[in-house]
mmCIF file of N, CA and C in Angstrom:
data_model
loop_
_atom_site.group_PDB
_atom_site.id
_atom_site.type_symbol
_atom_site.label_atom_id
_atom_site.label_comp_id
_atom_site.label_asym_id
_atom_site.label_seq_id
_atom_site.Cartn_x
_atom_site.Cartn_y
_atom_site.Cartn_z
ATOM 1 N N MET A 20 -6.432 -0.924 -22.267
ATOM 2 C CA MET A 20 -6.273 -0.494 -20.877
ATOM 3 C C MET A 20 -5.197 -1.349 -20.204
ATOM 4 N N ASP A 21 -4.360 -0.694 -19.447
ATOM 5 C CA ASP A 21 -3.329 -1.367 -18.662
ATOM 6 C C ASP A 21 -4.006 -2.383 -17.743
ATOM 7 N N PRO A 22 -3.492 -3.618 -17.691
ATOM 8 C CA PRO A 22 -4.148 -4.626 -16.845
ATOM 9 C C PRO A 22 -4.162 -4.275 -15.355
ATOM 10 N N HIS A 23 -3.271 -3.403 -14.940
ATOM 11 C CA HIS A 23 -3.219 -3.023 -13.524
ATOM 12 C C HIS A 23 -4.076 -1.799 -13.199
ATOM 13 N N GLU A 24 -4.533 -1.092 -14.227
ATOM 14 C CA GLU A 24 -5.219 0.183 -14.011
ATOM 15 C C GLU A 24 -6.463 0.046 -13.129
ATOM 16 N N LYS A 25 -7.289 -0.943 -13.408
ATOM 17 C CA LYS A 25 -8.527 -1.142 -12.649
ATOM 18 C C LYS A 25 -8.244 -1.319 -11.156
ATOM 19 N N PHE A 26 -7.268 -2.151 -10.832
ATOM 20 C CA PHE A 26 -7.007 -2.451 -9.429
ATOM 21 C C PHE A 26 -6.227 -1.340 -8.736
ATOM 22 N N MET A 27 -5.339 -0.672 -9.464
ATOM 23 C CA MET A 27 -4.651 0.474 -8.851
ATOM 24 C C MET A 27 -5.664 1.589 -8.608
ATOM 25 N N ASN A 28 -6.613 1.765 -9.513
ATOM 26 C CA ASN A 28 -7.655 2.777 -9.288
ATOM 27 C C ASN A 28 -8.465 2.460 -8.033
ATOM 28 N N ALA A 29 -8.709 1.181 -7.784
ATOM 29 C CA ALA A 29 -9.421 0.789 -6.558
ATOM 30 C C ALA A 29 -8.576 1.107 -5.327
ATOM 31 N N ALA A 30 -7.269 0.881 -5.410
ATOM 32 C CA ALA A 30 -6.369 1.226 -4.298
ATOM 33 C C ALA A 30 -6.345 2.743 -4.090
ATOM 34 N N ILE A 31 -6.345 3.490 -5.181
ATOM 35 C CA ILE A 31 -6.377 4.959 -5.084
ATOM 36 C C ILE A 31 -7.689 5.416 -4.436
ATOM 37 N N GLU A 32 -8.791 4.766 -4.793
ATOM 38 C CA GLU A 32 -10.080 5.062 -4.150
ATOM 39 C C GLU A 32 -9.976 4.895 -2.638
ATOM 40 N N GLU A 33 -9.321 3.817 -2.222
ATOM 41 C CA GLU A 33 -9.120 3.584 -0.790
ATOM 42 C C GLU A 33 -8.270 4.693 -0.178
ATOM 43 N N ALA A 34 -7.204 5.095 -0.877
ATOM 44 C CA ALA A 34 -6.351 6.184 -0.374
ATOM 45 C C ALA A 34 -7.166 7.464 -0.225
ATOM 46 N N GLU A 35 -8.020 7.730 -1.199
ATOM 47 C CA GLU A 35 -8.859 8.929 -1.135
ATOM 48 C C GLU A 35 -9.875 8.833 0.004
ATOM 49 N N ASN A 36 -10.346 7.621 0.305
ATOM 50 C CA ASN A 36 -11.224 7.436 1.471
ATOM 51 C C ASN A 36 -10.477 7.817 2.745
ATOM 52 N N GLY A 37 -9.223 7.387 2.847
ATOM 53 C CA GLY A 37 -8.410 7.757 4.000
ATOM 54 C C GLY A 37 -8.236 9.259 4.113
ATOM 55 N N LYS A 38 -8.004 9.905 2.989
ATOM 56 C CA LYS A 38 -7.845 11.361 2.973
ATOM 57 C C LYS A 38 -9.121 12.046 3.451
ATOM 58 N N LYS A 39 -10.286 11.565 2.978
ATOM 59 C CA LYS A 39 -11.579 12.144 3.384
ATOM 60 C C LYS A 39 -11.805 12.000 4.886
ATOM 61 N N GLU A 40 -11.217 10.970 5.478
ATOM 62 C CA GLU A 40 -11.342 10.726 6.919
ATOM 63 C C GLU A 40 -10.258 11.451 7.712
ATOM 64 N N ASN A 41 -9.522 12.349 7.054
ATOM 65 C CA ASN A 41 -8.408 13.096 7.653
ATOM 66 C C ASN A 41 -7.257 12.183 8.077
ATOM 67 N N GLY A 42 -7.115 11.093 7.358
ATOM 68 C CA GLY A 42 -6.023 10.162 7.614
ATOM 69 C C GLY A 42 -4.939 10.261 6.561
ATOM 70 N N ILE A 43 -4.051 9.301 6.573
ATOM 71 C CA ILE A 43 -2.922 9.258 5.641
ATOM 72 C C ILE A 43 -3.405 8.585 4.352
ATOM 73 N N PRO A 44 -3.253 9.243 3.205
ATOM 74 C CA PRO A 44 -3.852 8.756 1.966
ATOM 75 C C PRO A 44 -3.043 7.638 1.278
ATOM 76 N N ILE A 45 -3.108 6.471 1.863
ATOM 77 C CA ILE A 45 -2.474 5.290 1.280
ATOM 78 C C ILE A 45 -3.552 4.214 1.214
ATOM 79 N N GLY A 46 -3.672 3.552 0.063
ATOM 80 C CA GLY A 46 -4.692 2.537 -0.112
ATOM 81 C C GLY A 46 -4.119 1.264 -0.686
ATOM 82 N N SER A 47 -4.875 0.183 -0.527
ATOM 83 C CA SER A 47 -4.417 -1.120 -0.989
ATOM 84 C C SER A 47 -5.611 -2.016 -1.284
ATOM 85 N N VAL A 48 -5.442 -2.896 -2.261
ATOM 86 C CA VAL A 48 -6.429 -3.941 -2.515
ATOM 87 C C VAL A 48 -5.697 -5.259 -2.748
ATOM 88 N N LEU A 49 -6.336 -6.338 -2.334
ATOM 89 C CA LEU A 49 -5.816 -7.683 -2.547
ATOM 90 C C LEU A 49 -6.698 -8.347 -3.597
ATOM 91 N N VAL A 50 -6.059 -8.870 -4.639
ATOM 92 C CA VAL A 50 -6.781 -9.400 -5.793
ATOM 93 C C VAL A 50 -6.447 -10.875 -5.979
ATOM 94 N N ARG A 51 -7.499 -11.667 -6.206
ATOM 95 C CA ARG A 51 -7.321 -13.090 -6.513
ATOM 96 C C ARG A 51 -8.211 -13.425 -7.705
ATOM 97 N N GLU A 52 -7.619 -14.035 -8.700
ATOM 98 C CA GLU A 52 -8.352 -14.449 -9.908
ATOM 99 C C GLU A 52 -9.163 -13.298 -10.500
ATOM 100 N N GLY A 53 -8.544 -12.112 -10.547
ATOM 101 C CA GLY A 53 -9.185 -10.962 -11.174
ATOM 102 C C GLY A 53 -10.291 -10.309 -10.369
ATOM 103 N N LYS A 54 -10.414 -10.667 -9.085
ATOM 104 C CA LYS A 54 -11.443 -10.070 -8.233
ATOM 105 C C LYS A 54 -10.815 -9.525 -6.956
ATOM 106 N N ILE A 55 -11.310 -8.385 -6.524
ATOM 107 C CA ILE A 55 -10.848 -7.801 -5.267
ATOM 108 C C ILE A 55 -11.464 -8.595 -4.118
ATOM 109 N N ILE A 56 -10.608 -9.122 -3.252
ATOM 110 C CA ILE A 56 -11.111 -9.887 -2.103
ATOM 111 C C ILE A 56 -10.841 -9.176 -0.779
ATOM 112 N N GLY A 57 -10.052 -8.106 -0.822
ATOM 113 C CA GLY A 57 -9.789 -7.316 0.375
ATOM 114 C C GLY A 57 -9.425 -5.902 -0.017
ATOM 115 N N ARG A 58 -9.967 -4.948 0.687
ATOM 116 C CA ARG A 58 -9.696 -3.525 0.440
ATOM 117 C C ARG A 58 -9.290 -2.887 1.760
ATOM 118 N N GLY A 59 -8.440 -1.878 1.688
ATOM 119 C CA GLY A 59 -8.101 -1.181 2.917
ATOM 120 C C GLY A 59 -7.377 0.121 2.669
ATOM 121 N N HIS A 60 -7.336 0.929 3.719
ATOM 122 C CA HIS A 60 -6.559 2.161 3.666
ATOM 123 C C HIS A 60 -5.929 2.400 5.036
ATOM 124 N N ASN A 61 -4.899 3.212 5.022
ATOM 125 C CA ASN A 61 -4.184 3.510 6.249
ATOM 126 C C ASN A 61 -5.160 4.129 7.239
ATOM 127 N N GLN A 62 -5.179 3.580 8.461
ATOM 128 C CA GLN A 62 -6.082 4.084 9.486
ATOM 129 C C GLN A 62 -5.358 4.383 10.798
ATOM 130 N N ARG A 63 -4.080 4.712 10.687
ATOM 131 C CA ARG A 63 -3.327 5.073 11.893
ATOM 132 C C ARG A 63 -4.002 6.201 12.646
ATOM 133 N N VAL A 64 -4.435 7.214 11.920
ATOM 134 C CA VAL A 64 -5.041 8.386 12.553
ATOM 135 C C VAL A 64 -6.461 8.077 13.019
ATOM 136 N N GLN A 65 -7.273 7.539 12.126
ATOM 137 C CA GLN A 65 -8.682 7.332 12.410
ATOM 138 C C GLN A 65 -8.904 6.406 13.605
ATOM 139 N N LYS A 66 -8.101 5.362 13.709
ATOM 140 C CA LYS A 66 -8.299 4.376 14.777
ATOM 141 C C LYS A 66 -7.213 4.442 15.846
ATOM 142 N N GLY A 67 -6.319 5.419 15.728
ATOM 143 C CA GLY A 67 -5.238 5.525 16.704
ATOM 144 C C GLY A 67 -4.366 4.276 16.716
ATOM 145 N N SER A 68 -4.202 3.674 15.563
ATOM 146 C CA SER A 68 -3.488 2.406 15.446
ATOM 147 C C SER A 68 -2.039 2.615 15.032
ATOM 148 N N VAL A 69 -1.180 1.785 15.557
ATOM 149 C CA VAL A 69 0.226 1.833 15.138
ATOM 150 C C VAL A 69 0.512 0.820 14.029
ATOM 151 N N VAL A 70 -0.433 -0.064 13.737
ATOM 152 C CA VAL A 70 -0.185 -1.116 12.749
ATOM 153 C C VAL A 70 -1.172 -1.139 11.585
ATOM 154 N N LEU A 71 -2.201 -0.337 11.609
ATOM 155 C CA LEU A 71 -3.222 -0.442 10.579
ATOM 156 C C LEU A 71 -2.860 0.383 9.344
ATOM 157 N N HIS A 72 -1.806 -0.090 8.674
ATOM 158 C CA HIS A 72 -1.419 0.490 7.389
ATOM 159 C C HIS A 72 -2.361 -0.063 6.321
ATOM 160 N N ALA A 73 -2.341 0.516 5.141
ATOM 161 C CA ALA A 73 -3.271 0.128 4.078
ATOM 162 C C ALA A 73 -3.176 -1.356 3.736
ATOM 163 N N GLU A 74 -1.952 -1.858 3.598
ATOM 164 C CA GLU A 74 -1.774 -3.266 3.237
ATOM 165 C C GLU A 74 -2.303 -4.181 4.338
ATOM 166 N N MET A 75 -2.036 -3.815 5.584
ATOM 167 C CA MET A 75 -2.512 -4.613 6.713
ATOM 168 C C MET A 75 -4.045 -4.594 6.766
ATOM 169 N N ASP A 76 -4.643 -3.450 6.486
ATOM 170 C CA ASP A 76 -6.097 -3.319 6.485
ATOM 171 C C ASP A 76 -6.710 -4.180 5.375
ATOM 172 N N ALA A 77 -6.104 -4.177 4.194
ATOM 173 C CA ALA A 77 -6.609 -5.000 3.087
ATOM 174 C C ALA A 77 -6.507 -6.488 3.434
ATOM 175 N N LEU A 78 -5.390 -6.893 4.032
ATOM 176 C CA LEU A 78 -5.228 -8.290 4.438
ATOM 177 C C LEU A 78 -6.269 -8.661 5.502
ATOM 178 N N GLU A 79 -6.449 -7.777 6.465
ATOM 179 C CA GLU A 79 -7.435 -8.007 7.528
ATOM 180 C C GLU A 79 -8.840 -8.163 6.948
ATOM 181 N N ASN A 80 -9.165 -7.315 5.997
ATOM 182 C CA ASN A 80 -10.498 -7.343 5.401
ATOM 183 C C ASN A 80 -10.703 -8.516 4.445
ATOM 184 N N ALA A 81 -9.619 -9.099 3.955
ATOM 185 C CA ALA A 81 -9.726 -10.301 3.115
ATOM 186 C C ALA A 81 -10.108 -11.508 3.970
ATOM 187 N N GLY A 82 -9.698 -11.493 5.219
ATOM 188 C CA GLY A 82 -10.076 -12.564 6.138
ATOM 189 C C GLY A 82 -9.098 -13.719 6.172
ATOM 190 N N ARG A 83 -9.466 -14.707 6.943
ATOM 191 C CA ARG A 83 -8.618 -15.888 7.135
ATOM 192 C C ARG A 83 -8.860 -16.903 6.025
ATOM 193 N N GLY A 84 -7.907 -17.805 5.876
ATOM 194 C CA GLY A 84 -8.065 -18.912 4.944
ATOM 195 C C GLY A 84 -7.913 -18.555 3.481
ATOM 196 N N VAL A 85 -7.372 -17.397 3.205
ATOM 197 C CA VAL A 85 -7.173 -16.957 1.822
ATOM 198 C C VAL A 85 -5.885 -17.603 1.284
ATOM 199 N N PRO A 86 -5.917 -18.142 0.074
ATOM 200 C CA PRO A 86 -4.671 -18.641 -0.525
ATOM 201 C C PRO A 86 -3.838 -17.450 -1.039
ATOM 202 N N TYR A 87 -3.167 -16.786 -0.115
ATOM 203 C CA TYR A 87 -2.454 -15.548 -0.425
ATOM 204 C C TYR A 87 -1.440 -15.710 -1.542
ATOM 205 N N GLU A 88 -0.858 -16.906 -1.669
ATOM 206 C CA GLU A 88 0.151 -17.114 -2.708
ATOM 207 C C GLU A 88 -0.439 -16.990 -4.112
ATOM 208 N N GLU A 89 -1.767 -17.002 -4.216
ATOM 209 C CA GLU A 89 -2.447 -16.841 -5.501
ATOM 210 C C GLU A 89 -2.903 -15.399 -5.734
ATOM 211 N N CYS A 90 -2.550 -14.502 -4.831
ATOM 212 C CA CYS A 90 -3.049 -13.123 -4.874
ATOM 213 C C CYS A 90 -2.000 -12.144 -5.368
ATOM 214 N N VAL A 91 -2.492 -11.012 -5.820
ATOM 215 C CA VAL A 91 -1.656 -9.853 -6.143
ATOM 216 C C VAL A 91 -2.088 -8.740 -5.192
ATOM 217 N N LEU A 92 -1.107 -8.112 -4.555
ATOM 218 C CA LEU A 92 -1.388 -6.990 -3.662
ATOM 219 C C LEU A 92 -1.069 -5.695 -4.397
ATOM 220 N N TYR A 93 -2.044 -4.811 -4.457
ATOM 221 C CA TYR A 93 -1.860 -3.479 -5.040
ATOM 222 C C TYR A 93 -1.792 -2.495 -3.894
ATOM 223 N N THR A 94 -0.810 -1.610 -3.948
ATOM 224 C CA THR A 94 -0.668 -0.604 -2.905
ATOM 225 C C THR A 94 -0.226 0.708 -3.539
ATOM 226 N N THR A 95 -0.761 1.810 -3.039
ATOM 227 C CA THR A 95 -0.444 3.097 -3.649
ATOM 228 C C THR A 95 0.956 3.578 -3.312
ATOM 229 N N LEU A 96 1.567 3.012 -2.266
ATOM 230 C CA LEU A 96 2.893 3.436 -1.838
ATOM 231 C C LEU A 96 3.758 2.218 -1.533
ATOM 232 N N SER A 97 5.026 2.322 -1.784
ATOM 233 C CA SER A 97 5.973 1.233 -1.533
ATOM 234 C C SER A 97 5.828 0.718 -0.097
ATOM 235 N N PRO A 98 5.721 -0.595 0.095
ATOM 236 C CA PRO A 98 5.455 -1.152 1.426
ATOM 237 C C PRO A 98 6.605 -0.956 2.425
ATOM 238 N N CYS A 99 6.240 -0.540 3.624
ATOM 239 C CA CYS A 99 7.204 -0.363 4.709
ATOM 240 C C CYS A 99 7.702 -1.725 5.186
ATOM 241 N N ALA A 100 8.585 -1.720 6.160
ATOM 242 C CA ALA A 100 9.151 -2.967 6.693
ATOM 243 C C ALA A 100 8.069 -3.870 7.279
ATOM 244 N N MET A 101 7.122 -3.294 8.018
ATOM 245 C CA MET A 101 6.068 -4.100 8.626
ATOM 246 C C MET A 101 5.189 -4.748 7.560
ATOM 247 N N CYS A 102 4.760 -3.971 6.592
ATOM 248 C CA CYS A 102 3.887 -4.507 5.552
ATOM 249 C C CYS A 102 4.637 -5.489 4.655
ATOM 250 N N SER A 103 5.907 -5.230 4.422
ATOM 251 C CA SER A 103 6.727 -6.177 3.659
ATOM 252 C C SER A 103 6.850 -7.493 4.412
ATOM 253 N N GLY A 104 6.972 -7.418 5.725
ATOM 254 C CA GLY A 104 7.000 -8.637 6.541
ATOM 255 C C GLY A 104 5.724 -9.436 6.392
ATOM 256 N N ALA A 105 4.580 -8.758 6.362
ATOM 257 C CA ALA A 105 3.299 -9.441 6.174
ATOM 258 C C ALA A 105 3.224 -10.063 4.774
ATOM 259 N N ILE A 106 3.722 -9.358 3.781
ATOM 260 C CA ILE A 106 3.748 -9.886 2.413
ATOM 261 C C ILE A 106 4.543 -11.184 2.381
ATOM 262 N N LEU A 107 5.689 -11.181 3.033
ATOM 263 C CA LEU A 107 6.525 -12.387 3.076
ATOM 264 C C LEU A 107 5.872 -13.474 3.928
ATOM 265 N N PHE A 108 5.330 -13.089 5.050
ATOM 266 C CA PHE A 108 4.706 -14.061 5.964
ATOM 267 C C PHE A 108 3.567 -14.809 5.278
ATOM 268 N N TYR A 109 2.760 -14.086 4.515
ATOM 269 C CA TYR A 109 1.620 -14.699 3.843
ATOM 270 C C TYR A 109 1.948 -15.193 2.436
ATOM 271 N N ASN A 110 3.222 -15.115 2.073
ATOM 272 C CA ASN A 110 3.701 -15.689 0.816
ATOM 273 C C ASN A 110 3.034 -15.079 -0.419
ATOM 274 N N ILE A 111 2.799 -13.769 -0.350
ATOM 275 C CA ILE A 111 2.264 -13.056 -1.511
ATOM 276 C C ILE A 111 3.419 -12.899 -2.495
ATOM 277 N N LYS A 112 3.217 -13.347 -3.702
ATOM 278 C CA LYS A 112 4.299 -13.434 -4.665
ATOM 279 C C LYS A 112 4.369 -12.270 -5.654
ATOM 280 N N HIS A 113 3.358 -11.399 -5.646
ATOM 281 C CA HIS A 113 3.311 -10.321 -6.634
ATOM 282 C C HIS A 113 2.717 -9.070 -5.975
ATOM 283 N N VAL A 114 3.459 -7.969 -6.059
ATOM 284 C CA VAL A 114 3.015 -6.699 -5.490
ATOM 285 C C VAL A 114 3.141 -5.626 -6.568
ATOM 286 N N VAL A 115 2.073 -4.859 -6.753
ATOM 287 C CA VAL A 115 2.069 -3.745 -7.697
ATOM 288 C C VAL A 115 1.998 -2.460 -6.878
ATOM 289 N N ILE A 116 2.976 -1.594 -7.095
ATOM 290 C CA ILE A 116 3.180 -0.392 -6.288
ATOM 291 C C ILE A 116 2.841 0.844 -7.118
ATOM 292 N N GLY A 117 2.006 1.714 -6.572
ATOM 293 C CA GLY A 117 1.645 2.942 -7.267
ATOM 294 C C GLY A 117 2.833 3.865 -7.463
ATOM 295 N N GLU A 118 3.567 4.103 -6.386
ATOM 296 C CA GLU A 118 4.754 4.965 -6.474
ATOM 297 C C GLU A 118 5.704 4.696 -5.321
ATOM 298 N N ASN A 119 6.980 4.996 -5.551
ATOM 299 C CA ASN A 119 8.001 4.822 -4.526
ATOM 300 C C ASN A 119 8.937 6.021 -4.431
ATOM 301 N N LYS A 120 8.493 7.160 -4.970
ATOM 302 C CA LYS A 120 9.332 8.366 -4.926
ATOM 303 C C LYS A 120 9.225 9.070 -3.568
ATOM 304 N N SER A 121 8.029 9.129 -3.005
ATOM 305 C CA SER A 121 7.866 9.825 -1.732
ATOM 306 C C SER A 121 8.296 8.953 -0.555
ATOM 307 N N PHE A 122 8.322 7.641 -0.763
ATOM 308 C CA PHE A 122 8.824 6.722 0.260
ATOM 309 C C PHE A 122 9.249 5.429 -0.413
ATOM 310 N N MET A 123 10.490 5.032 -0.177
ATOM 311 C CA MET A 123 10.991 3.767 -0.707
ATOM 312 C C MET A 123 10.960 2.760 0.431
ATOM 313 N N GLY A 124 10.065 1.807 0.311
ATOM 314 C CA GLY A 124 9.944 0.772 1.323
ATOM 315 C C GLY A 124 10.988 -0.307 1.161
ATOM 316 N N GLU A 125 10.645 -1.489 1.575
ATOM 317 C CA GLU A 125 11.582 -2.617 1.599
ATOM 318 C C GLU A 125 11.546 -3.412 0.290
ATOM 319 N N GLU A 126 11.634 -2.703 -0.811
ATOM 320 C CA GLU A 126 11.560 -3.355 -2.116
ATOM 321 C C GLU A 126 12.727 -4.317 -2.345
ATOM 322 N N ASP A 127 13.920 -3.943 -1.919
ATOM 323 C CA ASP A 127 15.071 -4.841 -2.104
ATOM 324 C C ASP A 127 14.861 -6.160 -1.367
ATOM 325 N N LEU A 128 14.370 -6.086 -0.143
ATOM 326 C CA LEU A 128 14.096 -7.303 0.633
ATOM 327 C C LEU A 128 13.070 -8.177 -0.079
ATOM 328 N N LEU A 129 12.002 -7.568 -0.546
ATOM 329 C CA LEU A 129 10.965 -8.327 -1.228
ATOM 330 C C LEU A 129 11.516 -9.003 -2.481
ATOM 331 N N LYS A 130 12.298 -8.261 -3.256
ATOM 332 C CA LYS A 130 12.903 -8.838 -4.468
ATOM 333 C C LYS A 130 13.841 -9.989 -4.124
ATOM 334 N N GLN A 131 14.647 -9.793 -3.082
ATOM 335 C CA GLN A 131 15.576 -10.855 -2.659
ATOM 336 C C GLN A 131 14.838 -12.121 -2.266
ATOM 337 N N ARG A 132 13.627 -11.970 -1.772
ATOM 338 C CA ARG A 132 12.838 -13.124 -1.331
ATOM 339 C C ARG A 132 11.920 -13.651 -2.431
ATOM 340 N N GLY A 133 12.110 -13.166 -3.659
ATOM 341 C CA GLY A 133 11.395 -13.713 -4.805
ATOM 342 C C GLY A 133 10.042 -13.109 -5.110
ATOM 343 N N VAL A 134 9.722 -11.988 -4.494
ATOM 344 C CA VAL A 134 8.447 -11.333 -4.770
ATOM 345 C C VAL A 134 8.596 -10.506 -6.047
ATOM 346 N N LYS A 135 7.670 -10.689 -6.969
ATOM 347 C CA LYS A 135 7.654 -9.889 -8.192
ATOM 348 C C LYS A 135 7.077 -8.518 -7.856
ATOM 349 N N LEU A 136 7.835 -7.470 -8.164
ATOM 350 C CA LEU A 136 7.386 -6.100 -7.906
ATOM 351 C C LEU A 136 7.242 -5.354 -9.219
ATOM 352 N N GLU A 137 6.189 -4.567 -9.306
ATOM 353 C CA GLU A 137 6.003 -3.664 -10.439
ATOM 354 C C GLU A 137 5.687 -2.290 -9.866
ATOM 355 N N VAL A 138 6.462 -1.296 -10.276
ATOM 356 C CA VAL A 138 6.234 0.081 -9.826
ATOM 357 C C VAL A 138 5.641 0.845 -11.005
ATOM 358 N N LEU A 139 4.446 1.386 -10.810
ATOM 359 C CA LEU A 139 3.728 2.039 -11.903
ATOM 360 C C LEU A 139 4.074 3.513 -12.075
ATOM 361 N N ASN A 140 4.679 4.140 -11.061
ATOM 362 C CA ASN A 140 4.924 5.583 -11.091
ATOM 363 C C ASN A 140 3.644 6.343 -11.435
ATOM 364 N N ASN A 141 2.577 5.997 -10.746
ATOM 365 C CA ASN A 141 1.261 6.572 -10.968
ATOM 366 C C ASN A 141 1.230 8.017 -10.458
ATOM 367 N N VAL A 142 0.849 8.916 -11.329
ATOM 368 C CA VAL A 142 0.849 10.351 -11.010
ATOM 369 C C VAL A 142 -0.095 10.664 -9.854
ATOM 370 N N ARG A 143 -1.270 10.068 -9.848
ATOM 371 C CA ARG A 143 -2.239 10.354 -8.771
ATOM 372 C C ARG A 143 -1.703 9.901 -7.417
ATOM 373 N N CYS A 144 -1.053 8.739 -7.376
ATOM 374 C CA CYS A 144 -0.466 8.251 -6.118
ATOM 375 C C CYS A 144 0.582 9.236 -5.612
ATOM 376 N N THR A 145 1.424 9.705 -6.523
ATOM 377 C CA THR A 145 2.481 10.656 -6.151
ATOM 378 C C THR A 145 1.880 11.966 -5.662
ATOM 379 N N GLU A 146 0.865 12.461 -6.354
ATOM 380 C CA GLU A 146 0.216 13.713 -5.947
ATOM 381 C C GLU A 146 -0.407 13.592 -4.559
ATOM 382 N N LEU A 147 -1.097 12.486 -4.305
ATOM 383 C CA LEU A 147 -1.719 12.287 -2.991
ATOM 384 C C LEU A 147 -0.681 12.358 -1.873
ATOM 385 N N MET A 148 0.433 11.654 -2.060
ATOM 386 C CA MET A 148 1.450 11.616 -1.005
ATOM 387 C C MET A 148 2.176 12.938 -0.869
ATOM 388 N N ASN A 149 2.576 13.547 -1.981
ATOM 389 C CA ASN A 149 3.302 14.819 -1.900
ATOM 390 C C ASN A 149 2.458 15.891 -1.220
ATOM 391 N N THR A 150 1.186 15.956 -1.581
ATOM 392 C CA THR A 150 0.285 16.934 -0.956
ATOM 393 C C THR A 150 0.167 16.660 0.538
ATOM 394 N N PHE A 151 -0.044 15.397 0.892
ATOM 395 C CA PHE A 151 -0.179 15.051 2.307
ATOM 396 C C PHE A 151 1.087 15.387 3.093
ATOM 397 N N ILE A 152 2.240 14.998 2.587
ATOM 398 C CA ILE A 152 3.505 15.237 3.294
ATOM 399 C C ILE A 152 3.740 16.732 3.470
ATOM 400 N N ASN A 153 3.441 17.524 2.436
ATOM 401 C CA ASN A 153 3.619 18.979 2.533
ATOM 402 C C ASN A 153 2.656 19.610 3.530
ATOM 403 N N GLU A 154 1.431 19.089 3.597
ATOM 404 C CA GLU A 154 0.421 19.672 4.481
ATOM 405 C C GLU A 154 0.501 19.153 5.915
ATOM 406 N N HIS A 155 1.046 17.945 6.101
ATOM 407 C CA HIS A 155 1.059 17.306 7.423
ATOM 408 C C HIS A 155 2.411 16.654 7.729
ATOM 409 N N PRO A 156 3.501 17.408 7.668
ATOM 410 C CA PRO A 156 4.814 16.776 7.868
ATOM 411 C C PRO A 156 4.969 16.126 9.244
ATOM 412 N N SER A 157 4.419 16.725 10.285
ATOM 413 C CA SER A 157 4.602 16.136 11.622
ATOM 414 C C SER A 157 3.892 14.784 11.722
ATOM 415 N N LEU A 158 2.737 14.653 11.095
ATOM 416 C CA LEU A 158 2.025 13.377 11.090
ATOM 417 C C LEU A 158 2.782 12.336 10.261
ATOM 418 N N TRP A 159 3.309 12.749 9.128
ATOM 419 C CA TRP A 159 4.055 11.835 8.257
ATOM 420 C C TRP A 159 5.296 11.292 8.974
ATOM 421 N N TYR A 160 5.976 12.142 9.721
ATOM 422 C CA TYR A 160 7.230 11.741 10.364
ATOM 423 C C TYR A 160 7.064 11.266 11.811
ATOM 424 N N GLU A 161 5.836 11.202 12.323
ATOM 425 C CA GLU A 161 5.641 10.918 13.745
ATOM 426 C C GLU A 161 6.134 9.545 14.183
ATOM 427 N N ASP A 162 6.178 8.591 13.285
ATOM 428 C CA ASP A 162 6.600 7.242 13.673
ATOM 429 C C ASP A 162 8.091 7.008 13.429
ATOM 430 N N GLY A 163 8.840 8.089 13.262
ATOM 431 C CA GLY A 163 10.286 7.953 13.109
ATOM 432 C C GLY A 163 10.715 7.595 11.707
ATOM 433 N N ARG A 164 9.819 7.778 10.754
ATOM 434 C CA ARG A 164 10.121 7.469 9.354
ATOM 435 C C ARG A 164 11.374 8.217 8.928
ATOM 436 N N ASP A 165 12.258 7.506 8.292
ATOM 437 C CA ASP A 165 13.487 8.116 7.773
ATOM 438 C C ASP A 165 13.389 8.120 6.263
ATOM 439 N N ASP A 166 13.217 9.294 5.702
ATOM 440 C CA ASP A 166 13.107 9.394 4.253
ATOM 441 C C ASP A 166 14.424 9.764 3.600
ATOM 442 N N SER A 167 15.517 9.520 4.287
ATOM 443 C CA SER A 167 16.824 9.866 3.717
ATOM 444 C C SER A 167 17.180 8.977 2.543
ATOM 445 N N ASN A 168 16.401 7.905 2.308
ATOM 446 C CA ASN A 168 16.684 7.017 1.192
ATOM 447 C C ASN A 168 15.889 7.389 -0.064
ATOM 448 N N LYS A 169 15.351 8.592 -0.098
ATOM 449 C CA LYS A 169 14.590 9.043 -1.267
ATOM 450 C C LYS A 169 15.457 9.073 -2.496
#
């Protein structure tokens, strides 16, 4: 079994939870020493939040005092500028990305700052996002997202 499969599946579970709540299907888990210490999913819709992306939710749920530099962040979608800023701020050194075809986040910035990135090109992650974008384009683009870099 792929060493990332277990944790990406947990992130996908979170994305599916978001979908069940009529939200944006993006999920994330924060892992330290082989254990999930924070889980989250995008809750922009559910909580009317402008900042509660999946990665931010996982970090929030992990709590304070976490040695983030010892963690791996799994996310079903390439991290946006805000979430990439949090990754850098908390000195997370390794990020595993489900897919970056439907949205290419700030991967170049993260790489330039020494963050190890792995893109899995996970079919389920891609299906979740493509279906959501096709069914809810106005919600996907409501925050001014520019997908011209696809």
